[in-house]
Structures are given as C-alpha cells and as structure tokens.
Amino acid sequence: MKNNCTLFTLLCCCSLVFSQQHSITGTVMDEGAPLSDVDIKIANQGMVSQSDNHGRYQVDASEGDLLVYSKQGMEPIEIRVEDVTRTLNVEMFPKVKKLKNVTVAKKKWHSQKELEKDYHNNPNIVKTAFGYLDRTKATYAVRMINTNNILPGEYDLSNALRGRLAGVRVNGSFSGISSFGRGARSVFTRSGTPAIYDIDGQIFTEFPNFLDVQSIERIAVISSLFGTMRYGSFGRGGVVVINTKAGVRPPTDKNGFVIDRARLRNNIYEGDALTQENMAKNEPEYLKALTRSNSFEEAKSTFESNFDRYSFSPYFILDSYRYFYDRWGKEEFADSIIEDAYASLDNHPVHLKSLAYIYEAQGRFDKAYDTYRDVFILRPQYAQSYLDLANSNRSIKNVKRAAVLYVRYFHLLNRGLIQSDSSTFSGMIKRDFGNLLAVENIDKISKSIKKKDFAQDENLENTRLVFEWSNSEAEFELQFVNSDNRHYTWKHNLRENPLVIEKEKEHGYSSTEYFIDDLSEGPWQVNVNYLGNKSLTPTYLKATVYYDYGTKAQRKEIKVFKLGLKNVNQELFSLQKGNLIAAR
C-alpha cells in the first residue's frame, strides 16, 4: 500500500512545477577569445544583459526561460534555462555568407583554427582553457619554457620552474607523495596568492604533483591581471599553463596542418582515439592518489586526508564511492561515503542522475530506483523522468509499476499536459513500452491503451544502443566504427545541431538510440569526443547495450563513463558477437 501511495504522489506532483528566478553568469567567446557587446535577451521579454569587454555577463532568469545571445555578424544562440542552470559559457560562431567580387586582404591577426594549425611548428603558441594563445601577439607578458629546456630525467616540476622565469617563485619541495595544506608546493607570480594551473584545458588549484615532467611540451606563466581575468577570482595569483605531449596533438598532414578526420569523405577510421587507460592520466589528483593505493586501509587513509578539502565537490564523492565499491568491493564503506555527503547531491538532479547511472552499471538496481525516484520528484515535467523511472522499475522486476508509468505518460501526452516530440524521444519511449508488452507478462493495462499501437517492429535489428547523459548542456560527438573501419559521427552540439538540442531542452530529455544490424560480420567500436557542458565540470555518459532485442532472450549491459577531458577522441567500448568489451 505504501508503494502505491508513493507512486500516486509522484504522478500527481507533475502539475506542481514552480519557477524561481536565479542568477546565471558566464562568458561569451568566439574561437576562444572573449566577445564583448553581445546582447543577452529572454525571449519575448527584451534585453536583460550585455557582455563586457572580457565577454562576461550576468542575467537573472527563471527555469523555462529561453536565453537568446545575439551580435551582429554572429549566428544567434538560444539556450533554455533549467533548474540547475547557474553557469553558461557560450561559444558563438560567425555568420557565413557567400559574397561576389570581393577581394580578401591578408589579415594581421590569426584565428583560433590558424593558431591550432601552427601549434606544433610555433613554440610561442600555448593552448589554454579558453583557446590558443600566441605570446608574441598578446598585449601582456607571457613567459614560456619549452620541452627542450627541461632536463632529461627531471621528475620534479618545481625544479623545472624554480629560477627559470623572472618573477616566478616556487615554494616547497618534492616529498614523493601528494601534499596538501601547509607545506604544500605552490607557485607565486605576483602576490601572496598562489597561482592556479591550466593543464591541457583543465583547471587545477593544487600543485600538480601527479604530472610526469617528461610528458610536458610547453609551460607558460601569465601573471598580468588582464591576462588572467578570464579565469575569474581563481586567477588572481596568476596562471601556470601546461601543455602535455599527449594533451595537444591534433592530427597533421605532411605540411603540418590539422586534419579533421571526422570530415574526410572516405570516412576511414585511423585508430586515433585514446584508450581509457591513457585518459586516466588526466584524472583529478585525489583519484590518482587513491589508484596508487596498495591496500584498502591505505586507500581509506588517502580518502580521509582529502575529505575536508574536496568534500564539497560532488565529483569527489562520486569518484570515491565508485572507487571503493569497484576496486575493493567495500559496499558498506562506499555507501557511507554517499550517505555522509548526500547534501552535496540532494536536490540536484544532474548529480543524482550521475549517481543512478553508476548504481545501474554496478547492478545495484534498487538503489538506482530510489535515486531516479528523487529525480522524478525534482523534475516531474521532464519526459526523461518518466522513461528513467519506468525502466528502473523494470530493472527491479516490478513490470506492472513500469507499465503504469508508461500508461501515465501517454495519458498525459494525449491530454496535452506533456508536449510530444514526434522524432527521437517519442519513438524511444514508445519502443520501450512496446518492448515491455512483448517481452514481459502483463495481464492488465489501461483500457485507453491499445497494445497494437505499441507493437514492436519485426524488422528491428537485434542490437540496440541507448545513450543517456546526466547534463543536458553536454556537447559531444559519438563516433561509430564498423568492421570495415569506416565511421559515422553523430554531432551533438549547438554549432551542428542547435534544433536537436533545443528540442531536447524543450521536452526534457537527454538520450538517443542506435541500432546495429551487422554485428555478426565483425566488431564495432564506439568512441566519444567530449566538447564540454558550458562549465568546467564533467558529464556522465551512460551506454546501455541490448542484445537479442525484442526476444525472450533479450539482455542488457550498462557502462558509465565520466567525460572530463575536452576535444579528445576517446574509446568507450567495442561490440563483438554479442559481447561488450570496455576500452582499457
């Protein structure tokens, strides 16, 4: 009776959605450079803000509002505000027009694409979190060290920096392990505030003890207030920009120019995706320290020493929980991490969805259900909430409750209380409901639902891939490589598919699906290139693979990936003869 009441409460709360205005901040950029005088409007309400000389802006908006970014000569960008929207770093793109009888003169400045092409040939260029920077063109001082200035065998980054650049002071010495708090190593460039570290586009506030000095390609130190302004208050002590050899390595042709392999006409996959093992080198320092532990007790001690410093971060909590559960099988201790720090996850649907993904990948479907239920309460108006909770019920073998949720969704859809998406999502949820009716034994369903309307397509291929992402602002490219080594790339970003993303935000879903019809002819590989989520935070991607889809032998595997490093094609998994092989 209690379960039925809970479900009734969940279903009824869909009409109780309240919007509250909150502040949104961010930076508007064009190819990594700040863009000023951009008008930011709330659709149908007029202009409410404008970006300053550094591209920064602030606007007060409510959930559901449509923010419109516009500037003469640039393509307008539209972004719908969500309940968790607090930061929106927006990249704008020039309008492309075909002009006749126009003579183009050589320009003195270089675009980001040109700087990217010249990176490997010009030692004065460094890659930052905000794009490429040529120190010879900058209006402020940028001091640099290149790989040929680093001694062979050098292992201590503080030695590589100490005494090499004017005005740069390094405190502390190498101790063999990560150190925090007092006595920790720090770099100072202009004041008593330590500098931060921009490593291959990722921002770190602690000295990067984890970094292999021999892997460094370039180091740039920016101390100018103007030069560090885009980093906000974090950069008040200066910024040490570090490019590694693996972190900045765009494919080049014989002339040294960057090749965009995804756009080659013959779409041949060149095997350039990084493995998960290589990607692990870019994990946060606390996770590297945990991974180095040789025993549970050592790992526990490392976790406890880092807890006070990182406990505010939901990603520290999720990483630590996942590590202790997966690596050491310490279920009770892992669960205590979530319980003790639940305040950093509670009432935040993005973090809760990430946790639910992890639970599912671990086969802890009961906990995943409880978490999806919390998300449903927070987001009853989202179409994805119905699909997640229905499928979660199915995972815990409560197929009747799953059917009730499907029926309720289509009832609200027919009543016009939920908007219909005639393309992606409606097809997915209809297919899931039809699959439930075909595979499971359900005696009774609503009289308003006719089973024939949800009958499965007999021509469906037998391997179904469903991808879901925790943050609906996430932009990425999924690459599917078949047995002939040819690939197809689905581009999920505002530049390539703005209407798709707007539709997702409007209806409240963050998922897509693909079918593979020739898995028997050879293996397939799936890669991803993460482009960010308009803030410097990771996104969790869940991949569910259904084998023998639509038959009584149907089964599924779930893998979850934390996407953090941007603009790098990385392996996710491969499929071969009904088996999912996670990339190593």
Short mmCIF file of N, CA and C in Angstrom, two decimals, residues 312-402:
data_model
loop_
_atom_site.label_atom_id
_atom_site.label_comp_id
_atom_site.label_asym_id
_atom_site.label_seq_id
_atom_site.Cartn_x
_atom_site.Cartn_y
_atom_site.Cartn_z
N PHE A 312 33.16 19.15 -0.62
CA PHE A 312 32.13 20.00 -1.23
C PHE A 312 31.85 19.61 -2.68
N SER A 313 32.78 18.87 -3.28
CA SER A 313 32.66 18.53 -4.70
C SER A 313 31.87 17.24 -4.89
N PRO A 314 30.76 17.28 -5.61
CA PRO A 314 30.00 16.04 -5.86
C PRO A 314 30.80 15.03 -6.68
N TYR A 315 31.75 15.52 -7.48
CA TYR A 315 32.54 14.61 -8.32
C TYR A 315 33.56 13.85 -7.46
N PHE A 316 34.06 14.49 -6.41
CA PHE A 316 34.92 13.78 -5.45
C PHE A 316 34.13 12.67 -4.76
N ILE A 317 32.91 12.97 -4.38
CA ILE A 317 32.06 11.98 -3.71
C ILE A 317 31.77 10.81 -4.65
N LEU A 318 31.36 11.10 -5.88
CA LEU A 318 31.03 10.05 -6.83
C LEU A 318 32.26 9.22 -7.20
N ASP A 319 33.38 9.89 -7.43
CA ASP A 319 34.62 9.17 -7.76
C ASP A 319 35.04 8.25 -6.63
N SER A 320 34.96 8.76 -5.41
CA SER A 320 35.41 7.97 -4.25
C SER A 320 34.49 6.78 -4.02
N TYR A 321 33.18 7.02 -4.09
CA TYR A 321 32.24 5.91 -3.93
C TYR A 321 32.52 4.82 -4.96
N ARG A 322 32.65 5.24 -6.21
CA ARG A 322 32.85 4.28 -7.30
C ARG A 322 34.16 3.51 -7.11
N TYR A 323 35.19 4.21 -6.67
CA TYR A 323 36.50 3.57 -6.50
C TYR A 323 36.43 2.49 -5.43
N PHE A 324 35.90 2.81 -4.26
CA PHE A 324 35.89 1.85 -3.17
C PHE A 324 34.95 0.67 -3.45
N TYR A 325 33.87 0.92 -4.14
CA TYR A 325 32.95 -0.18 -4.45
C TYR A 325 33.53 -1.08 -5.53
N ASP A 326 34.04 -0.48 -6.60
CA ASP A 326 34.54 -1.27 -7.73
C ASP A 326 35.91 -1.87 -7.46
N ARG A 327 36.81 -1.11 -6.85
CA ARG A 327 38.18 -1.59 -6.67
C ARG A 327 38.32 -2.56 -5.51
N TRP A 328 37.69 -2.24 -4.37
CA TRP A 328 37.89 -3.04 -3.17
C TRP A 328 36.66 -3.83 -2.76
N GLY A 329 35.51 -3.57 -3.40
CA GLY A 329 34.30 -4.30 -3.05
C GLY A 329 33.81 -4.00 -1.65
N LYS A 330 34.14 -2.82 -1.13
CA LYS A 330 33.73 -2.44 0.22
C LYS A 330 32.39 -1.71 0.15
N GLU A 331 31.33 -2.48 0.08
CA GLU A 331 30.00 -1.93 -0.13
C GLU A 331 29.58 -1.01 1.01
N GLU A 332 29.78 -1.45 2.24
CA GLU A 332 29.35 -0.66 3.39
C GLU A 332 30.10 0.67 3.46
N PHE A 333 31.41 0.63 3.27
CA PHE A 333 32.19 1.86 3.33
C PHE A 333 31.83 2.79 2.17
N ALA A 334 31.67 2.21 0.98
CA ALA A 334 31.31 3.02 -0.19
C ALA A 334 29.97 3.71 0.03
N ASP A 335 29.00 2.97 0.55
CA ASP A 335 27.67 3.55 0.81
C ASP A 335 27.74 4.66 1.85
N SER A 336 28.64 4.50 2.83
CA SER A 336 28.76 5.54 3.85
C SER A 336 29.26 6.86 3.27
N ILE A 337 30.06 6.77 2.20
CA ILE A 337 30.54 8.00 1.54
C ILE A 337 29.36 8.78 0.97
N ILE A 338 28.44 8.08 0.33
CA ILE A 338 27.25 8.74 -0.24
C ILE A 338 26.37 9.28 0.87
N GLU A 339 26.14 8.47 1.91
CA GLU A 339 25.25 8.88 3.00
C GLU A 339 25.79 10.10 3.73
N ASP A 340 27.10 10.12 4.01
CA ASP A 340 27.68 11.23 4.77
C ASP A 340 27.73 12.53 3.97
N ALA A 341 27.76 12.41 2.66
CA ALA A 341 27.90 13.62 1.83
C ALA A 341 26.69 13.83 0.94
N TYR A 342 25.55 13.27 1.31
CA TYR A 342 24.39 13.34 0.41
C TYR A 342 23.92 14.77 0.18
N ALA A 343 24.25 15.66 1.11
CA ALA A 343 23.82 17.06 0.95
C ALA A 343 24.38 17.68 -0.31
N SER A 344 25.56 17.21 -0.77
CA SER A 344 26.16 17.77 -1.98
C SER A 344 25.50 17.22 -3.24
N LEU A 345 24.68 16.18 -3.09
CA LEU A 345 23.99 15.58 -4.23
C LEU A 345 22.49 15.85 -4.21
N ASP A 346 21.93 15.93 -2.99
CA ASP A 346 20.49 16.06 -2.84
C ASP A 346 19.98 17.35 -3.48
N ASN A 347 18.80 17.25 -4.05
CA ASN A 347 18.14 18.39 -4.70
C ASN A 347 18.89 18.89 -5.94
N HIS A 348 19.79 18.09 -6.46
CA HIS A 348 20.49 18.45 -7.70
C HIS A 348 20.32 17.29 -8.68
N PRO A 349 19.36 17.39 -9.58
CA PRO A 349 19.03 16.26 -10.46
C PRO A 349 20.19 15.77 -11.32
N VAL A 350 21.10 16.66 -11.72
CA VAL A 350 22.24 16.23 -12.55
C VAL A 350 23.15 15.28 -11.77
N HIS A 351 23.46 15.65 -10.52
CA HIS A 351 24.32 14.79 -9.70
C HIS A 351 23.60 13.49 -9.33
N LEU A 352 22.31 13.59 -9.06
CA LEU A 352 21.55 12.38 -8.72
C LEU A 352 21.48 11.42 -9.90
N LYS A 353 21.29 11.95 -11.10
CA LYS A 353 21.28 11.09 -12.29
C LYS A 353 22.63 10.41 -12.48
N SER A 354 23.70 11.14 -12.23
CA SER A 354 25.04 10.56 -12.35
C SER A 354 25.19 9.39 -11.38
N LEU A 355 24.71 9.57 -10.15
CA LEU A 355 24.78 8.50 -9.16
C LEU A 355 23.92 7.31 -9.59
N ALA A 356 22.74 7.58 -10.11
CA ALA A 356 21.87 6.49 -10.56
C ALA A 356 22.53 5.70 -11.68
N TYR A 357 23.20 6.39 -12.61
CA TYR A 357 23.93 5.70 -13.68
C TYR A 357 24.95 4.73 -13.10
N ILE A 358 25.71 5.23 -12.11
CA ILE A 358 26.76 4.41 -11.51
C ILE A 358 26.15 3.19 -10.82
N TYR A 359 25.06 3.40 -10.08
CA TYR A 359 24.37 2.27 -9.43
C TYR A 359 23.97 1.21 -10.46
N GLU A 360 23.43 1.66 -11.58
CA GLU A 360 22.98 0.71 -12.60
C GLU A 360 24.15 -0.07 -13.18
N ALA A 361 25.25 0.61 -13.45
CA ALA A 361 26.41 -0.08 -14.01
C ALA A 361 26.95 -1.12 -13.03
N GLN A 362 26.72 -0.90 -11.74
CA GLN A 362 27.16 -1.84 -10.71
C GLN A 362 26.13 -2.93 -10.45
N GLY A 363 24.97 -2.84 -11.10
CA GLY A 363 23.92 -3.82 -10.88
C GLY A 363 23.13 -3.58 -9.61
N ARG A 364 23.26 -2.41 -9.01
CA ARG A 364 22.53 -2.07 -7.78
C ARG A 364 21.24 -1.35 -8.16
N PHE A 365 20.32 -2.09 -8.73
CA PHE A 365 19.12 -1.51 -9.33
C PHE A 365 18.15 -0.95 -8.29
N ASP A 366 18.12 -1.53 -7.08
CA ASP A 366 17.25 -0.99 -6.03
C ASP A 366 17.66 0.44 -5.67
N LYS A 367 18.96 0.64 -5.51
CA LYS A 367 19.45 1.99 -5.18
C LYS A 367 19.25 2.94 -6.36
N ALA A 368 19.43 2.43 -7.56
CA ALA A 368 19.20 3.26 -8.74
C ALA A 368 17.74 3.72 -8.79
N TYR A 369 16.82 2.81 -8.47
CA TYR A 369 15.39 3.17 -8.46
C TYR A 369 15.11 4.28 -7.46
N ASP A 370 15.64 4.16 -6.22
CA ASP A 370 15.42 5.20 -5.22
C ASP A 370 15.94 6.55 -5.70
N THR A 371 17.07 6.53 -6.39
CA THR A 371 17.67 7.78 -6.87
C THR A 371 16.87 8.37 -8.01
N TYR A 372 16.44 7.53 -8.96
CA TYR A 372 15.60 8.03 -10.06
C TYR A 372 14.28 8.59 -9.53
N ARG A 373 13.77 7.99 -8.46
CA ARG A 373 12.53 8.50 -7.86
C ARG A 373 12.74 9.91 -7.33
N ASP A 374 13.90 10.16 -6.71
CA ASP A 374 14.21 11.52 -6.23
C ASP A 374 14.30 12.50 -7.40
N VAL A 375 14.87 12.06 -8.51
CA VAL A 375 14.96 12.92 -9.70
C VAL A 375 13.56 13.22 -10.23
N PHE A 376 12.69 12.21 -10.23
CA PHE A 376 11.32 12.40 -10.71
C PHE A 376 10.60 13.46 -9.89
N ILE A 377 10.80 13.43 -8.58
CA ILE A 377 10.16 14.42 -7.71
C ILE A 377 10.66 15.82 -8.05
N LEU A 378 11.96 15.93 -8.36
CA LEU A 378 12.54 17.23 -8.70
C LEU A 378 12.16 17.69 -10.10
N ARG A 379 11.96 16.72 -11.01
CA ARG A 379 11.69 17.06 -12.41
C ARG A 379 10.49 16.28 -12.96
N PRO A 380 9.31 16.50 -12.39
CA PRO A 380 8.14 15.75 -12.87
C PRO A 380 7.69 16.17 -14.27
N GLN A 381 8.14 17.36 -14.72
CA GLN A 381 7.73 17.85 -16.03
C GLN A 381 8.64 17.37 -17.14
N TYR A 382 9.73 16.67 -16.80
CA TYR A 382 10.68 16.19 -17.80
C TYR A 382 10.23 14.84 -18.34
N ALA A 383 10.22 14.71 -19.66
CA ALA A 383 9.86 13.43 -20.27
C ALA A 383 10.84 12.34 -19.87
N GLN A 384 12.11 12.70 -19.73
CA GLN A 384 13.13 11.71 -19.37
C GLN A 384 12.86 11.09 -18.00
N SER A 385 12.22 11.84 -17.10
CA SER A 385 11.94 11.33 -15.77
C SER A 385 11.02 10.11 -15.82
N TYR A 386 10.04 10.14 -16.72
CA TYR A 386 9.12 9.01 -16.86
C TYR A 386 9.85 7.79 -17.41
N LEU A 387 10.66 8.01 -18.42
CA LEU A 387 11.37 6.89 -19.03
C LEU A 387 12.35 6.27 -18.04
N ASP A 388 13.10 7.11 -17.32
CA ASP A 388 14.08 6.60 -16.36
C ASP A 388 13.41 5.81 -15.25
N LEU A 389 12.32 6.35 -14.69
CA LEU A 389 11.67 5.68 -13.58
C LEU A 389 10.97 4.40 -14.04
N ALA A 390 10.38 4.43 -15.23
CA ALA A 390 9.73 3.22 -15.76
C ALA A 390 10.76 2.12 -16.00
N ASN A 391 11.86 2.45 -16.66
CA ASN A 391 12.89 1.44 -16.92
C ASN A 391 13.55 0.96 -15.64
N SER A 392 13.65 1.86 -14.65
CA SER A 392 14.23 1.45 -13.37
C SER A 392 13.31 0.46 -12.66
N ASN A 393 12.01 0.69 -12.72
CA ASN A 393 11.06 -0.28 -12.16
C ASN A 393 11.20 -1.63 -12.85
N ARG A 394 11.39 -1.59 -14.14
CA ARG A 394 11.54 -2.84 -14.87
C ARG A 394 12.81 -3.58 -14.44
N SER A 395 13.86 -2.83 -14.13
CA SER A 395 15.12 -3.45 -13.71
C SER A 395 14.98 -4.16 -12.36
N ILE A 396 14.07 -3.66 -11.50
CA ILE A 396 13.87 -4.31 -10.20
C ILE A 396 12.70 -5.30 -10.27
N LYS A 397 12.33 -5.67 -11.50
CA LYS A 397 11.32 -6.71 -11.75
C LYS A 397 9.90 -6.29 -11.37
N ASN A 398 9.67 -5.00 -11.25
CA ASN A 398 8.31 -4.52 -11.00
C ASN A 398 7.73 -4.02 -12.32
N VAL A 399 7.39 -4.97 -13.18
CA VAL A 399 6.97 -4.63 -14.53
C VAL A 399 5.60 -3.96 -14.55
N LYS A 400 4.75 -4.28 -13.58
CA LYS A 400 3.43 -3.66 -13.57
C LYS A 400 3.54 -2.16 -13.26
N ARG A 401 4.40 -1.83 -12.30
CA ARG A 401 4.58 -0.41 -12.00
C ARG A 401 5.22 0.31 -13.17
N ALA A 402 6.12 -0.36 -13.87
CA ALA A 402 6.72 0.24 -15.07
C ALA A 402 5.63 0.52 -16.10
#
